[in-house]
């Protein structure tokens, strides 16, 4: 089967399992996930969906997210959109009713763990629907669409740096530098455009206001007793300027007569927001951006190992709480200022801990072929930084292994943080990828070879730490008695084992 036919077949298999085109309200994708807006989530046949070979897992959030992996999701999404459009244009059948859950055997299987994972996701979604977390999610929606460009330009920048260091192709390296730097030079414009779009304004007006920040002649403007610099305030300034522009635009739409709205509203929006940006927001956002860079440098220079331990160990709980989205503007600000973010390689160690924990679970449960099959299918995506299948399909439903996996991430984070403290910065020129997929984006202050070596060693520490912690501390005797049983074998007699496991899970 050709690649195109394979992706079309994947889309065709997914559509009826999410309730058909009539149940789909929106279609989008990020780096690894197909994000669907659904009218009725009870129509989703999740067990059949996760059983598809191309599906690595599902995540329930404000949208229903199907994990397909990097590369595949960008090819499946247009095929899925085409099928939705075709089904709506025709006479689609009624959405299929969800399949009745099959009666499981007494021993815990991968299907039961998946059901527990779905319940945990639903519980997490309910907890995360607070105004603050919903606001963070909207901020993330501004920056997530920029990730593909950040990755592409980051890899080109790394290639250019390698060629410069080797003294190769001197006629090509200036062109590569221009290609790699062009997007970052104008990133404020894209942030302004997406901000206005996300908060209900006219996107092009948001981009117009934000473009003031990168205009070269702002150097002629004086604010707070000093001349401004092009790009001062960066993405934070663009975010604030576009938010102000949306507010001004909405006020104008309310009071300006319709007959002159097309002339007055855009003019007033750009003028008022532009003046506020030049004589206030650029300076203030520039100070905040400088503070973020200085704070990250100070944190890793003075408490690198301890900071790495906390960041690597707590990142997955932050994801569960929805608070990780606050880091996206911080990453982008660091990349804009220093050329790379030193936080992402540390946070990537959390995924390494999950991989190590999964290997330990695989060895500790030799008789449970169902869970071992799930681990085998999810392990390679985990190495590449796609951790959802391991988290929601294995470690989180089990409870204790999720905690020990976080301990592995803490060990890996402490290792990378220690080298930052010793003066070897390990950074990433883009956000999004993790695990092995982050290697092409690595950058630092002591050469690419040393940066890669430290990051690879950190991953190894994370793998080993997660494995050892899970192998020795991830299971109680009761858990092993319940879990280490073949799916078709009778369950061992033990008092309320499932209730015990649920109590363990609730402690996470």
PDB file of C-alpha atoms in Angstrom, residues 46-289:
ATOM      1  CA  UNK A  46     -12.499   4.406  22.171  1.00  0.00           C
ATOM      2  CA  UNK A  47     -11.565   0.754  22.597  1.00  0.00           C
ATOM      3  CA  UNK A  48     -11.769   0.122  18.845  1.00  0.00           C
ATOM      4  CA  UNK A  49     -10.052   3.450  18.130  1.00  0.00           C
ATOM      5  CA  UNK A  50      -7.011   2.732  20.294  1.00  0.00           C
ATOM      6  CA  UNK A  51      -6.783  -0.728  18.744  1.00  0.00           C
ATOM      7  CA  UNK A  52      -6.038   0.758  15.304  1.00  0.00           C
ATOM      8  CA  UNK A  53      -2.375   0.150  14.364  1.00  0.00           C
ATOM      9  CA  UNK A  54      -1.754   3.820  13.533  1.00  0.00           C
ATOM     10  CA  UNK A  55      -3.248   5.142  16.789  1.00  0.00           C
ATOM     11  CA  UNK A  56      -0.769   5.472  19.660  1.00  0.00           C
ATOM     12  CA  UNK A  57      -3.327   6.674  22.181  1.00  0.00           C
ATOM     13  CA  UNK A  58      -6.022   9.249  22.872  1.00  0.00           C
ATOM     14  CA  UNK A  59      -6.140  12.312  25.126  1.00  0.00           C
ATOM     15  CA  UNK A  60      -9.362  13.993  26.227  1.00  0.00           C
ATOM     16  CA  UNK A  61      -9.086  17.737  26.669  1.00  0.00           C
ATOM     17  CA  UNK A  62     -11.010  20.684  25.263  1.00  0.00           C
ATOM     18  CA  UNK A  63     -10.714  18.725  22.009  1.00  0.00           C
ATOM     19  CA  UNK A  64     -10.626  14.967  21.500  1.00  0.00           C
ATOM     20  CA  UNK A  65      -6.994  14.253  20.629  1.00  0.00           C
ATOM     21  CA  UNK A  66      -5.869  11.138  18.760  1.00  0.00           C
ATOM     22  CA  UNK A  67      -2.114  10.523  19.005  1.00  0.00           C
ATOM     23  CA  UNK A  68      -0.749   9.515  15.582  1.00  0.00           C
ATOM     24  CA  UNK A  69       2.870  10.610  15.972  1.00  0.00           C
ATOM     25  CA  UNK A  70       5.036  13.228  14.242  1.00  0.00           C
ATOM     26  CA  UNK A  71       4.857  13.188  10.447  1.00  0.00           C
ATOM     27  CA  UNK A  72       1.882  10.844  10.242  1.00  0.00           C
ATOM     28  CA  UNK A  73      -0.555  13.325  11.770  1.00  0.00           C
ATOM     29  CA  UNK A  74       0.242  15.980   9.160  1.00  0.00           C
ATOM     30  CA  UNK A  75      -0.611  13.484   6.400  1.00  0.00           C
ATOM     31  CA  UNK A  76      -3.675  11.900   7.961  1.00  0.00           C
ATOM     32  CA  UNK A  77      -5.348  15.219   8.850  1.00  0.00           C
ATOM     33  CA  UNK A  78      -6.024  16.443   5.269  1.00  0.00           C
ATOM     34  CA  UNK A  79      -7.299  12.966   4.341  1.00  0.00           C
ATOM     35  CA  UNK A  80      -9.605  13.055   7.364  1.00  0.00           C
ATOM     36  CA  UNK A  81     -10.851  16.546   6.444  1.00  0.00           C
ATOM     37  CA  UNK A  82     -11.563  15.397   2.901  1.00  0.00           C
ATOM     38  CA  UNK A  83     -13.557  12.395   4.162  1.00  0.00           C
ATOM     39  CA  UNK A  84     -15.567  14.596   6.535  1.00  0.00           C
ATOM     40  CA  UNK A  85     -16.363  17.011   3.716  1.00  0.00           C
ATOM     41  CA  UNK A  86     -17.320  14.191   1.359  1.00  0.00           C
ATOM     42  CA  UNK A  87     -19.574  12.531   3.920  1.00  0.00           C
ATOM     43  CA  UNK A  88     -21.323  15.799   4.694  1.00  0.00           C
ATOM     44  CA  UNK A  89     -21.813  16.511   0.997  1.00  0.00           C
ATOM     45  CA  UNK A  90     -23.468  13.132   0.503  1.00  0.00           C
ATOM     46  CA  UNK A  91     -26.060  11.411   2.622  1.00  0.00           C
ATOM     47  CA  UNK A  92     -24.152  10.099   5.595  1.00  0.00           C
ATOM     48  CA  UNK A  93     -25.509   7.295   7.656  1.00  0.00           C
ATOM     49  CA  UNK A  94     -26.398   7.794  11.298  1.00  0.00           C
ATOM     50  CA  UNK A  95     -23.310   7.758  13.503  1.00  0.00           C
ATOM     51  CA  UNK A  96     -22.591   4.315  14.790  1.00  0.00           C
ATOM     52  CA  UNK A  97     -23.436   3.691  18.407  1.00  0.00           C
ATOM     53  CA  UNK A  98     -20.497   2.978  20.645  1.00  0.00           C
ATOM     54  CA  UNK A  99     -19.643  -0.643  21.054  1.00  0.00           C
ATOM     55  CA  UNK A 100     -20.747  -2.232  24.266  1.00  0.00           C
ATOM     56  CA  UNK A 101     -17.845  -2.906  26.564  1.00  0.00           C
ATOM     57  CA  UNK A 102     -16.777  -6.499  26.460  1.00  0.00           C
ATOM     58  CA  UNK A 103     -16.838  -8.465  29.625  1.00  0.00           C
ATOM     59  CA  UNK A 104     -13.236  -8.821  30.750  1.00  0.00           C
ATOM     60  CA  UNK A 105     -11.623 -11.592  32.593  1.00  0.00           C
ATOM     61  CA  UNK A 106     -10.602 -11.228  36.176  1.00  0.00           C
ATOM     62  CA  UNK A 107      -6.883 -10.500  35.590  1.00  0.00           C
ATOM     63  CA  UNK A 108      -6.042  -6.907  34.736  1.00  0.00           C
ATOM     64  CA  UNK A 109      -5.438  -6.493  31.007  1.00  0.00           C
ATOM     65  CA  UNK A 110      -4.263  -3.661  28.785  1.00  0.00           C
ATOM     66  CA  UNK A 111      -7.889  -2.952  27.895  1.00  0.00           C
ATOM     67  CA  UNK A 112      -8.780  -2.456  31.542  1.00  0.00           C
ATOM     68  CA  UNK A 113      -5.754  -0.203  32.007  1.00  0.00           C
ATOM     69  CA  UNK A 114      -6.872   1.794  28.957  1.00  0.00           C
ATOM     70  CA  UNK A 115     -10.320   2.168  30.525  1.00  0.00           C
ATOM     71  CA  UNK A 116      -8.748   3.393  33.758  1.00  0.00           C
ATOM     72  CA  UNK A 117      -6.587   5.772  31.729  1.00  0.00           C
ATOM     73  CA  UNK A 118      -9.693   7.163  30.009  1.00  0.00           C
ATOM     74  CA  UNK A 119     -11.360   7.692  33.376  1.00  0.00           C
ATOM     75  CA  UNK A 120      -8.279   9.484  34.674  1.00  0.00           C
ATOM     76  CA  UNK A 121      -8.207  11.687  31.583  1.00  0.00           C
ATOM     77  CA  UNK A 122     -11.862  12.609  32.083  1.00  0.00           C
ATOM     78  CA  UNK A 123     -11.209  13.396  35.737  1.00  0.00           C
ATOM     79  CA  UNK A 124      -8.167  15.482  34.810  1.00  0.00           C
ATOM     80  CA  UNK A 125     -10.199  17.385  32.220  1.00  0.00           C
ATOM     81  CA  UNK A 126     -12.834  18.256  34.818  1.00  0.00           C
ATOM     82  CA  UNK A 127     -10.156  19.438  37.272  1.00  0.00           C
ATOM     83  CA  UNK A 128      -8.419  21.508  34.611  1.00  0.00           C
ATOM     84  CA  UNK A 129     -11.499  23.419  33.462  1.00  0.00           C
ATOM     85  CA  UNK A 130     -10.678  26.401  35.683  1.00  0.00           C
ATOM     86  CA  UNK A 131     -10.545  29.962  34.311  1.00  0.00           C
ATOM     87  CA  UNK A 132      -6.776  30.200  34.864  1.00  0.00           C
ATOM     88  CA  UNK A 133      -6.027  26.903  33.129  1.00  0.00           C
ATOM     89  CA  UNK A 134      -8.417  27.708  30.288  1.00  0.00           C
ATOM     90  CA  UNK A 135      -6.526  30.980  29.857  1.00  0.00           C
ATOM     91  CA  UNK A 136      -3.218  29.107  29.741  1.00  0.00           C
ATOM     92  CA  UNK A 137      -4.700  26.794  27.121  1.00  0.00           C
ATOM     93  CA  UNK A 138      -5.603  29.807  24.966  1.00  0.00           C
ATOM     94  CA  UNK A 139      -2.063  31.129  25.310  1.00  0.00           C
ATOM     95  CA  UNK A 140      -0.767  27.729  24.212  1.00  0.00           C
ATOM     96  CA  UNK A 141      -3.084  27.833  21.195  1.00  0.00           C
ATOM     97  CA  UNK A 142      -1.246  30.972  20.059  1.00  0.00           C
ATOM     98  CA  UNK A 143       2.185  29.354  20.079  1.00  0.00           C
ATOM     99  CA  UNK A 144       1.497  25.719  19.099  1.00  0.00           C
ATOM    100  CA  UNK A 145       0.861  26.577  15.397  1.00  0.00           C
ATOM    101  CA  UNK A 146       4.342  28.147  15.287  1.00  0.00           C
ATOM    102  CA  UNK A 147       6.145  24.950  16.325  1.00  0.00           C
ATOM    103  CA  UNK A 148       6.643  23.473  12.805  1.00  0.00           C
ATOM    104  CA  UNK A 149       8.401  26.647  11.666  1.00  0.00           C
ATOM    105  CA  UNK A 150      10.493  26.735  14.839  1.00  0.00           C
ATOM    106  CA  UNK A 151      11.571  23.140  14.249  1.00  0.00           C
ATOM    107  CA  UNK A 152      12.389  23.619  10.569  1.00  0.00           C
ATOM    108  CA  UNK A 153      14.344  26.818  11.138  1.00  0.00           C
ATOM    109  CA  UNK A 154      16.029  25.326  14.209  1.00  0.00           C
ATOM    110  CA  UNK A 155      17.335  22.325  12.282  1.00  0.00           C
ATOM    111  CA  UNK A 156      18.598  24.580   9.475  1.00  0.00           C
ATOM    112  CA  UNK A 157      20.316  26.786  12.064  1.00  0.00           C
ATOM    113  CA  UNK A 158      22.015  23.716  13.552  1.00  0.00           C
ATOM    114  CA  UNK A 159      23.159  22.559  10.106  1.00  0.00           C
ATOM    115  CA  UNK A 160      24.484  26.030   9.338  1.00  0.00           C
ATOM    116  CA  UNK A 161      26.386  26.164  12.621  1.00  0.00           C
ATOM    117  CA  UNK A 162      27.948  22.779  11.900  1.00  0.00           C
ATOM    118  CA  UNK A 163      29.072  23.905   8.430  1.00  0.00           C
ATOM    119  CA  UNK A 164      30.510  27.147   9.821  1.00  0.00           C
ATOM    120  CA  UNK A 165      32.444  25.290  12.517  1.00  0.00           C
ATOM    121  CA  UNK A 166      33.834  22.861   9.942  1.00  0.00           C
ATOM    122  CA  UNK A 167      34.648  25.658   7.512  1.00  0.00           C
ATOM    123  CA  UNK A 168      32.607  23.975   4.758  1.00  0.00           C
ATOM    124  CA  UNK A 169      30.520  25.545   1.972  1.00  0.00           C
ATOM    125  CA  UNK A 170      31.262  29.196   2.827  1.00  0.00           C
ATOM    126  CA  UNK A 171      29.174  30.327  -0.132  1.00  0.00           C
ATOM    127  CA  UNK A 172      26.081  28.548   1.191  1.00  0.00           C
ATOM    128  CA  UNK A 173      26.214  29.315   4.911  1.00  0.00           C
ATOM    129  CA  UNK A 174      25.066  32.975   4.625  1.00  0.00           C
ATOM    130  CA  UNK A 175      21.984  31.780   2.732  1.00  0.00           C
ATOM    131  CA  UNK A 176      21.277  29.129   5.351  1.00  0.00           C
ATOM    132  CA  UNK A 177      21.663  31.748   8.081  1.00  0.00           C
ATOM    133  CA  UNK A 178      19.087  33.956   6.351  1.00  0.00           C
ATOM    134  CA  UNK A 179      16.657  31.059   5.975  1.00  0.00           C
ATOM    135  CA  UNK A 180      17.071  30.012   9.601  1.00  0.00           C
ATOM    136  CA  UNK A 181      16.782  33.545  10.992  1.00  0.00           C
ATOM    137  CA  UNK A 182      14.009  34.989   8.843  1.00  0.00           C
ATOM    138  CA  UNK A 183      11.157  33.453  10.786  1.00  0.00           C
ATOM    139  CA  UNK A 184      12.608  34.366  14.172  1.00  0.00           C
ATOM    140  CA  UNK A 185      13.080  37.948  13.012  1.00  0.00           C
ATOM    141  CA  UNK A 186       9.343  38.186  12.293  1.00  0.00           C
ATOM    142  CA  UNK A 187       7.960  35.815  14.908  1.00  0.00           C
ATOM    143  CA  UNK A 188       6.321  38.733  16.726  1.00  0.00           C
ATOM    144  CA  UNK A 189       4.079  39.304  13.690  1.00  0.00           C
ATOM    145  CA  UNK A 190       2.869  35.697  13.707  1.00  0.00           C
ATOM    146  CA  UNK A 191       2.261  35.827  17.462  1.00  0.00           C
ATOM    147  CA  UNK A 192       0.199  38.986  17.031  1.00  0.00           C
ATOM    148  CA  UNK A 193      -1.822  37.401  14.224  1.00  0.00           C
ATOM    149  CA  UNK A 194      -2.572  34.251  16.232  1.00  0.00           C
ATOM    150  CA  UNK A 195      -3.361  36.244  19.377  1.00  0.00           C
ATOM    151  CA  UNK A 196      -6.020  38.317  17.654  1.00  0.00           C
ATOM    152  CA  UNK A 197      -7.451  35.166  16.075  1.00  0.00           C
ATOM    153  CA  UNK A 198      -7.595  33.321  19.407  1.00  0.00           C
ATOM    154  CA  UNK A 199      -9.223  36.178  21.336  1.00  0.00           C
ATOM    155  CA  UNK A 200     -11.856  37.059  18.745  1.00  0.00           C
ATOM    156  CA  UNK A 201     -10.294  40.004  16.922  1.00  0.00           C
ATOM    157  CA  UNK A 202      -9.309  40.510  13.303  1.00  0.00           C
ATOM    158  CA  UNK A 203      -6.091  38.490  12.856  1.00  0.00           C
ATOM    159  CA  UNK A 204      -4.456  40.828  10.344  1.00  0.00           C
ATOM    160  CA  UNK A 205      -4.929  43.793  12.696  1.00  0.00           C
ATOM    161  CA  UNK A 206      -3.189  41.823  15.449  1.00  0.00           C
ATOM    162  CA  UNK A 207      -0.306  41.143  13.055  1.00  0.00           C
ATOM    163  CA  UNK A 208      -0.199  44.806  12.009  1.00  0.00           C
ATOM    164  CA  UNK A 209       0.082  46.030  15.597  1.00  0.00           C
ATOM    165  CA  UNK A 210       2.719  43.417  16.462  1.00  0.00           C
ATOM    166  CA  UNK A 211       4.775  44.262  13.363  1.00  0.00           C
ATOM    167  CA  UNK A 212       5.584  47.631  14.931  1.00  0.00           C
ATOM    168  CA  UNK A 213       7.876  45.808  17.349  1.00  0.00           C
ATOM    169  CA  UNK A 214      10.186  44.495  14.603  1.00  0.00           C
ATOM    170  CA  UNK A 215      10.171  47.657  12.437  1.00  0.00           C
ATOM    171  CA  UNK A 216      13.714  49.025  12.123  1.00  0.00           C
ATOM    172  CA  UNK A 217      12.735  52.690  12.574  1.00  0.00           C
ATOM    173  CA  UNK A 218      11.481  52.146  16.135  1.00  0.00           C
ATOM    174  CA  UNK A 219      15.085  52.950  17.018  1.00  0.00           C
ATOM    175  CA  UNK A 220      14.129  56.604  16.435  1.00  0.00           C
ATOM    176  CA  UNK A 221      11.437  56.449  19.137  1.00  0.00           C
ATOM    177  CA  UNK A 222      12.317  57.321  22.721  1.00  0.00           C
ATOM    178  CA  UNK A 223      10.411  55.851  25.673  1.00  0.00           C
ATOM    179  CA  UNK A 224      11.227  56.002  29.392  1.00  0.00           C
ATOM    180  CA  UNK A 225      14.321  58.038  28.645  1.00  0.00           C
ATOM    181  CA  UNK A 226      15.938  55.637  26.172  1.00  0.00           C
ATOM    182  CA  UNK A 227      15.678  54.763  22.512  1.00  0.00           C
ATOM    183  CA  UNK A 228      13.828  51.588  21.648  1.00  0.00           C
ATOM    184  CA  UNK A 229      15.490  48.707  19.824  1.00  0.00           C
ATOM    185  CA  UNK A 230      13.881  46.754  16.964  1.00  0.00           C
ATOM    186  CA  UNK A 231      12.433  43.576  18.414  1.00  0.00           C
ATOM    187  CA  UNK A 232      12.461  44.886  21.983  1.00  0.00           C
ATOM    188  CA  UNK A 233       9.798  43.074  23.982  1.00  0.00           C
ATOM    189  CA  UNK A 234       9.708  40.198  21.505  1.00  0.00           C
ATOM    190  CA  UNK A 235       6.868  37.718  21.606  1.00  0.00           C
ATOM    191  CA  UNK A 236       5.631  38.938  24.991  1.00  0.00           C
ATOM    192  CA  UNK A 237       5.310  42.465  23.642  1.00  0.00           C
ATOM    193  CA  UNK A 238       3.522  41.155  20.546  1.00  0.00           C
ATOM    194  CA  UNK A 239       1.153  39.146  22.731  1.00  0.00           C
ATOM    195  CA  UNK A 240       0.313  42.162  24.881  1.00  0.00           C
ATOM    196  CA  UNK A 241       0.000  44.518  21.889  1.00  0.00           C
ATOM    197  CA  UNK A 242      -2.360  42.185  20.028  1.00  0.00           C
ATOM    198  CA  UNK A 243      -4.498  41.629  23.149  1.00  0.00           C
ATOM    199  CA  UNK A 244      -4.818  45.380  23.519  1.00  0.00           C
ATOM    200  CA  UNK A 245      -5.671  45.618  19.824  1.00  0.00           C
ATOM    201  CA  UNK A 246      -8.482  43.083  20.240  1.00  0.00           C
ATOM    202  CA  UNK A 247      -9.885  45.047  23.167  1.00  0.00           C
ATOM    203  CA  UNK A 248      -9.802  48.339  21.246  1.00  0.00           C
ATOM    204  CA  UNK A 249     -11.318  46.722  18.158  1.00  0.00           C
ATOM    205  CA  UNK A 250     -14.212  45.218  20.103  1.00  0.00           C
ATOM    206  CA  UNK A 251     -14.938  48.555  21.762  1.00  0.00           C
ATOM    207  CA  UNK A 252     -14.939  50.249  18.381  1.00  0.00           C
ATOM    208  CA  UNK A 253     -17.284  47.659  16.890  1.00  0.00           C
ATOM    209  CA  UNK A 254     -19.694  48.402  19.714  1.00  0.00           C
ATOM    210  CA  UNK A 255     -19.769  52.197  19.339  1.00  0.00           C
ATOM    211  CA  UNK A 256     -18.732  53.093  15.773  1.00  0.00           C
ATOM    212  CA  UNK A 257     -21.662  53.397  13.291  1.00  0.00           C
ATOM    213  CA  UNK A 258     -21.744  50.649  10.664  1.00  0.00           C
ATOM    214  CA  UNK A 259     -21.530  53.184   7.838  1.00  0.00           C
ATOM    215  CA  UNK A 260     -17.994  54.215   8.828  1.00  0.00           C
ATOM    216  CA  UNK A 261     -16.901  51.077  10.672  1.00  0.00           C
ATOM    217  CA  UNK A 262     -14.678  49.845   7.835  1.00  0.00           C
ATOM    218  CA  UNK A 263     -12.701  53.113   7.977  1.00  0.00           C
ATOM    219  CA  UNK A 264     -12.727  54.039  11.640  1.00  0.00           C
ATOM    220  CA  UNK A 265     -12.306  50.735  13.475  1.00  0.00           C
ATOM    221  CA  UNK A 266      -9.072  49.515  11.815  1.00  0.00           C
ATOM    222  CA  UNK A 267      -7.558  53.008  12.031  1.00  0.00           C
ATOM    223  CA  UNK A 268      -8.352  53.523  15.703  1.00  0.00           C
ATOM    224  CA  UNK A 269      -7.296  49.967  16.571  1.00  0.00           C
ATOM    225  CA  UNK A 270      -3.864  50.266  14.973  1.00  0.00           C
ATOM    226  CA  UNK A 271      -3.303  53.856  16.150  1.00  0.00           C
ATOM    227  CA  UNK A 272      -4.253  53.414  19.808  1.00  0.00           C
ATOM    228  CA  UNK A 273      -2.613  49.995  20.165  1.00  0.00           C
ATOM    229  CA  UNK A 274       0.461  51.132  18.233  1.00  0.00           C
ATOM    230  CA  UNK A 275       1.044  54.176  20.428  1.00  0.00           C
ATOM    231  CA  UNK A 276       0.577  52.100  23.581  1.00  0.00           C
ATOM    232  CA  UNK A 277       3.022  49.538  22.221  1.00  0.00           C
ATOM    233  CA  UNK A 278       5.693  52.106  21.383  1.00  0.00           C
ATOM    234  CA  UNK A 279       5.426  54.189  24.536  1.00  0.00           C
ATOM    235  CA  UNK A 280       4.809  51.450  27.076  1.00  0.00           C
ATOM    236  CA  UNK A 281       4.444  47.810  26.104  1.00  0.00           C
ATOM    237  CA  UNK A 282       7.729  47.396  24.221  1.00  0.00           C
ATOM    238  CA  UNK A 283       9.764  48.698  27.143  1.00  0.00           C
ATOM    239  CA  UNK A 284       7.841  46.736  29.788  1.00  0.00           C
ATOM    240  CA  UNK A 285       7.827  43.509  27.804  1.00  0.00           C
ATOM    241  CA  UNK A 286      11.534  43.944  27.113  1.00  0.00           C
ATOM    242  CA  UNK A 287      12.204  44.165  30.834  1.00  0.00           C
ATOM    243  CA  UNK A 288      10.134  41.031  31.484  1.00  0.00           C
ATOM    244  CA  UNK A 289      11.921  39.145  28.687  1.00  0.00           C
TER     245      UNK A 289
END
